[in-house]
Amino acid sequence: NAGVTQTPKFQVLKTGQSMTLQCAQDMNHEYMSWYRQDPGMGLRLIHYSVGAGITDQGEVPNGYNVSRSTTEDFPLRLLSAAPSQTSVYFCASSYSQGVGTGELFFGEGSRLTVL
Amino acid sequence: AQKITQTQPGMFVQEKEAVTLDCTYDTSDPSYGLFWYKQPSSGEMIFLIYQGSYDQQNATEGRYSLNFQKARKSANLVISASQLGDSAMYFCAMREGGGGAGKSTFGDGTTLTVKP
C-alpha cells in the first residue's frame, strides 16, 4: 500500500523557472492538500481540494497553482519560482470526518531550493 | 490571531519520565478536531492522536494521551514513560467544521529531546 507518493524528493531551481510537484494517493481519499514547511516553523496550507474538480486556496497560495482532475492526483505547480519559495513541501490526504478521525496522511516531503 | 499556539519551542525530558506538550487553540466553530503529529529528524509526519470537540472523554493512544480542556481551549499532549525514540518535533493542529483534516491549521511545533 503506497499511501501518498510525492515526486521529486529534491529539486533545485533557478529564479523564474517553473516546475510541478506531483502527488498521488491510492486510498480513495476525498481531501487532498499541499503544505509548506519553512525552517523551525509549522506547516502552512497552500491549496486544498475536497474532491475531483474542486480546489480552493489556503493561507499562502500566491505563486502556486493546483488542479484536481482525478481523485488520486493533486499536482502543485510553481509558475515562476522565487527564492522565497525555498521550502519543504508536503502533500497530504484524508478521509472526511465521518470515516475515522479524518487525520492527515502525508507524503514524504519534497525539498525545493530556489537559487 | 494565531489559531494554534505552542508556547514551548523546546522541551527536555529524562527517559522513562512523563512530559506534557502545551497547545492552545482559538476558534468560534462549535465543531472542530484537534490533532497531534510527530516529525522525527527524518522529516516524515506521523499522526499520533485525535480529539473531537464533542468528545466527552480525553483521547488516549498507547503512551499518548490528550488533556482536553474545552473551556480553556487547550489540548495538551501527554507522553508517558518517554523513550529515546520520542525525540522529535511535535505539532498540534486543528480542523474547523466537519470534513477531513485537509484544511488544518498547525502550530509552530515543540522540539522534544529525551535524555538517557
mmCIF file with all atom_site columns, N, CA and C in Angstrom, chain B residues 3-4 8 13-15 18 20 22 25 32 34 39 47 49 51 56 63 68 75 85 92 98 100 105-108:
data_model
loop_
_atom_site.group_PDB
_atom_site.id
_atom_site.type_symbol
_atom_site.label_atom_id
_atom_site.label_alt_id
_atom_site.label_comp_id
_atom_site.label_asym_id
_atom_site.label_entity_id
_atom_site.label_seq_id
_atom_site.pdbx_PDB_ins_code
_atom_site.Cartn_x
_atom_site.Cartn_y
_atom_site.Cartn_z
_atom_site.occupancy
_atom_site.B_iso_or_equiv
_atom_site.pdbx_formal_charge
_atom_site.auth_seq_id
_atom_site.auth_comp_id
_atom_site.auth_asym_id
_atom_site.auth_atom_id
_atom_site.pdbx_PDB_model_num
ATOM 1  N N  . LYS B 1 3   ? -4.252  30.739 15.354 1.00 0.00 ? 3   LYS B N  1
ATOM 2  C CA . LYS B 1 3   ? -5.299  29.825 15.784 1.00 0.00 ? 3   LYS B CA 1
ATOM 3  C C  . LYS B 1 3   ? -4.757  28.714 16.657 1.00 0.00 ? 3   LYS B C  1
ATOM 4  N N  . ILE B 1 4   ? -3.513  28.338 16.439 1.00 0.00 ? 4   ILE B N  1
ATOM 5  C CA . ILE B 1 4   ? -2.881  27.300 17.244 1.00 0.00 ? 4   ILE B CA 1
ATOM 6  C C  . ILE B 1 4   ? -1.599  27.880 17.842 1.00 0.00 ? 4   ILE B C  1
ATOM 7  N N  . GLN B 1 8   ? 6.036   26.313 23.787 1.00 0.00 ? 8   GLN B N  1
ATOM 8  C CA . GLN B 1 8   ? 7.314   25.702 24.181 1.00 0.00 ? 8   GLN B CA 1
ATOM 9  C C  . GLN B 1 8   ? 8.124   25.364 22.936 1.00 0.00 ? 8   GLN B C  1
ATOM 10 N N  . VAL B 1 13  ? 13.249  16.054 28.503 1.00 0.00 ? 13  VAL B N  1
ATOM 11 C CA . VAL B 1 13  ? 12.665  15.123 29.468 1.00 0.00 ? 13  VAL B CA 1
ATOM 12 C C  . VAL B 1 13  ? 13.637  13.961 29.646 1.00 0.00 ? 13  VAL B C  1
ATOM 13 N N  . GLN B 1 14  ? 13.666  13.450 30.857 1.00 0.00 ? 14  GLN B N  1
ATOM 14 C CA . GLN B 1 14  ? 14.510  12.294 31.129 1.00 0.00 ? 14  GLN B CA 1
ATOM 15 C C  . GLN B 1 14  ? 13.783  11.035 30.648 1.00 0.00 ? 14  GLN B C  1
ATOM 16 N N  . GLU B 1 15  ? 14.552  10.117 30.115 1.00 0.00 ? 15  GLU B N  1
ATOM 17 C CA . GLU B 1 15  ? 13.977  8.845  29.674 1.00 0.00 ? 15  GLU B CA 1
ATOM 18 C C  . GLU B 1 15  ? 13.159  8.231  30.798 1.00 0.00 ? 15  GLU B C  1
ATOM 19 N N  . ALA B 1 18  ? 7.385   11.229 32.306 1.00 0.00 ? 18  ALA B N  1
ATOM 20 C CA . ALA B 1 18  ? 6.283   11.766 31.511 1.00 0.00 ? 18  ALA B CA 1
ATOM 21 C C  . ALA B 1 18  ? 6.567   13.223 31.151 1.00 0.00 ? 18  ALA B C  1
ATOM 22 N N  . THR B 1 20  ? 4.584   16.819 29.219 1.00 0.00 ? 20  THR B N  1
ATOM 23 C CA . THR B 1 20  ? 3.377   17.451 28.662 1.00 0.00 ? 20  THR B CA 1
ATOM 24 C C  . THR B 1 20  ? 3.789   18.547 27.694 1.00 0.00 ? 20  THR B C  1
ATOM 25 N N  . ASP B 1 22  ? 2.368   21.626 25.443 1.00 0.00 ? 22  ASP B N  1
ATOM 26 C CA . ASP B 1 22  ? 1.209   22.509 25.517 1.00 0.00 ? 22  ASP B CA 1
ATOM 27 C C  . ASP B 1 22  ? 0.691   22.915 24.134 1.00 0.00 ? 22  ASP B C  1
ATOM 28 N N  . TYR B 1 25  ? -5.725  26.722 21.432 1.00 0.00 ? 25  TYR B N  1
ATOM 29 C CA . TYR B 1 25  ? -6.314  26.962 20.127 1.00 0.00 ? 25  TYR B CA 1
ATOM 30 C C  . TYR B 1 25  ? -7.384  28.034 20.231 1.00 0.00 ? 25  TYR B C  1
ATOM 31 N N  . TYR B 1 32  ? -15.059 21.043 15.785 1.00 0.00 ? 32  TYR B N  1
ATOM 32 C CA . TYR B 1 32  ? -13.665 21.098 15.346 1.00 0.00 ? 32  TYR B CA 1
ATOM 33 C C  . TYR B 1 32  ? -12.957 19.835 15.815 1.00 0.00 ? 32  TYR B C  1
ATOM 34 N N  . LEU B 1 34  ? -8.969  18.281 16.873 1.00 0.00 ? 34  LEU B N  1
ATOM 35 C CA . LEU B 1 34  ? -7.604  18.615 17.271 1.00 0.00 ? 34  LEU B CA 1
ATOM 36 C C  . LEU B 1 34  ? -6.711  17.398 17.063 1.00 0.00 ? 34  LEU B C  1
ATOM 37 N N  . GLN B 1 39  ? 7.103   14.687 14.073 1.00 0.00 ? 39  GLN B N  1
ATOM 38 C CA . GLN B 1 39  ? 8.020   14.769 12.943 1.00 0.00 ? 39  GLN B CA 1
ATOM 39 C C  . GLN B 1 39  ? 9.436   14.448 13.426 1.00 0.00 ? 39  GLN B C  1
ATOM 40 N N  . PHE B 1 47  ? 0.885   10.845 12.345 1.00 0.00 ? 47  PHE B N  1
ATOM 41 C CA . PHE B 1 47  ? -0.293  11.135 13.156 1.00 0.00 ? 47  PHE B CA 1
ATOM 42 C C  . PHE B 1 47  ? -0.214  10.378 14.477 1.00 0.00 ? 47  PHE B C  1
ATOM 43 N N  . ILE B 1 49  ? -2.612  11.336 17.580 1.00 0.00 ? 49  ILE B N  1
ATOM 44 C CA . ILE B 1 49  ? -3.818  11.275 18.386 1.00 0.00 ? 49  ILE B CA 1
ATOM 45 C C  . ILE B 1 49  ? -4.783  12.360 17.944 1.00 0.00 ? 49  ILE B C  1
ATOM 46 N N  . GLN B 1 51  ? -8.664  14.424 18.942 1.00 0.00 ? 51  GLN B N  1
ATOM 47 C CA . GLN B 1 51  ? -9.732  14.746 19.892 1.00 0.00 ? 51  GLN B CA 1
ATOM 48 C C  . GLN B 1 51  ? -10.781 15.562 19.167 1.00 0.00 ? 51  GLN B C  1
ATOM 49 N N  . GLN B 1 56  ? -16.519 13.460 24.854 1.00 0.00 ? 56  GLN B N  1
ATOM 50 C CA . GLN B 1 56  ? -16.641 13.699 26.294 1.00 0.00 ? 56  GLN B CA 1
ATOM 51 C C  . GLN B 1 56  ? -15.389 13.293 27.055 1.00 0.00 ? 56  GLN B C  1
ATOM 52 N N  . ARG B 1 63  ? 0.919   5.225  24.727 1.00 0.00 ? 63  ARG B N  1
ATOM 53 C CA . ARG B 1 63  ? 1.588   6.120  25.683 1.00 0.00 ? 63  ARG B CA 1
ATOM 54 C C  . ARG B 1 63  ? 1.189   7.577  25.506 1.00 0.00 ? 63  ARG B C  1
ATOM 55 N N  . PHE B 1 68  ? -7.652  17.400 27.215 1.00 0.00 ? 68  PHE B N  1
ATOM 56 C CA . PHE B 1 68  ? -8.544  18.331 26.524 1.00 0.00 ? 68  PHE B CA 1
ATOM 57 C C  . PHE B 1 68  ? -9.332  19.133 27.547 1.00 0.00 ? 68  PHE B C  1
ATOM 58 N N  . ALA B 1 75  ? -5.342  21.771 24.496 1.00 0.00 ? 75  ALA B N  1
ATOM 59 C CA . ALA B 1 75  ? -5.306  20.371 24.059 1.00 0.00 ? 75  ALA B CA 1
ATOM 60 C C  . ALA B 1 75  ? -3.873  19.877 24.199 1.00 0.00 ? 75  ALA B C  1
ATOM 61 N N  . GLY B 1 85  ? 13.337  7.285  21.344 1.00 0.00 ? 85  GLY B N  1
ATOM 62 C CA . GLY B 1 85  ? 12.718  7.450  20.030 1.00 0.00 ? 85  GLY B CA 1
ATOM 63 C C  . GLY B 1 85  ? 11.629  8.500  19.991 1.00 0.00 ? 85  GLY B C  1
ATOM 64 N N  . CYS B 1 92  ? 0.820   20.489 16.995 1.00 0.00 ? 92  CYS B N  1
ATOM 65 C CA . CYS B 1 92  ? -0.611  20.497 17.282 1.00 0.00 ? 92  CYS B CA 1
ATOM 66 C C  . CYS B 1 92  ? -1.310  21.113 16.070 1.00 0.00 ? 92  CYS B C  1
ATOM 67 N N  . GLY B 1 98  ? -16.831 20.404 9.884  1.00 0.00 ? 98  GLY B N  1
ATOM 68 C CA . GLY B 1 98  ? -16.802 18.999 9.522  1.00 0.00 ? 98  GLY B CA 1
ATOM 69 C C  . GLY B 1 98  ? -15.819 18.745 8.407  1.00 0.00 ? 98  GLY B C  1
ATOM 70 N N  . GLY B 1 100 ? -12.776 16.536 6.296  1.00 0.00 ? 100 GLY B N  1
ATOM 71 C CA . GLY B 1 100 ? -11.472 15.982 6.627  1.00 0.00 ? 100 GLY B CA 1
ATOM 72 C C  . GLY B 1 100 ? -10.518 17.029 7.147  1.00 0.00 ? 100 GLY B C  1
ATOM 73 N N  . THR B 1 105 ? -4.962  23.821 10.434 1.00 0.00 ? 105 THR B N  1
ATOM 74 C CA . THR B 1 105 ? -4.042  24.876 10.849 1.00 0.00 ? 105 THR B CA 1
ATOM 75 C C  . THR B 1 105 ? -3.073  24.279 11.857 1.00 0.00 ? 105 THR B C  1
ATOM 76 N N  . PHE B 1 106 ? -1.782  24.544 11.661 1.00 0.00 ? 106 PHE B N  1
ATOM 77 C CA . PHE B 1 106 ? -0.753  23.963 12.510 1.00 0.00 ? 106 PHE B CA 1
ATOM 78 C C  . PHE B 1 106 ? -0.117  25.014 13.408 1.00 0.00 ? 106 PHE B C  1
ATOM 79 N N  . GLY B 1 107 ? 0.318   24.572 14.586 1.00 0.00 ? 107 GLY B N  1
ATOM 80 C CA . GLY B 1 107 ? 1.175   25.402 15.418 1.00 0.00 ? 107 GLY B CA 1
ATOM 81 C C  . GLY B 1 107 ? 2.611   25.340 14.924 1.00 0.00 ? 107 GLY B C  1
ATOM 82 N N  . ASP B 1 108 ? 3.483   26.110 15.563 1.00 0.00 ? 108 ASP B N  1
ATOM 83 C CA . ASP B 1 108 ? 4.877   26.171 15.141 1.00 0.00 ? 108 ASP B CA 1
ATOM 84 C C  . ASP B 1 108 ? 5.711   25.000 15.653 1.00 0.00 ? 108 ASP B C  1
#
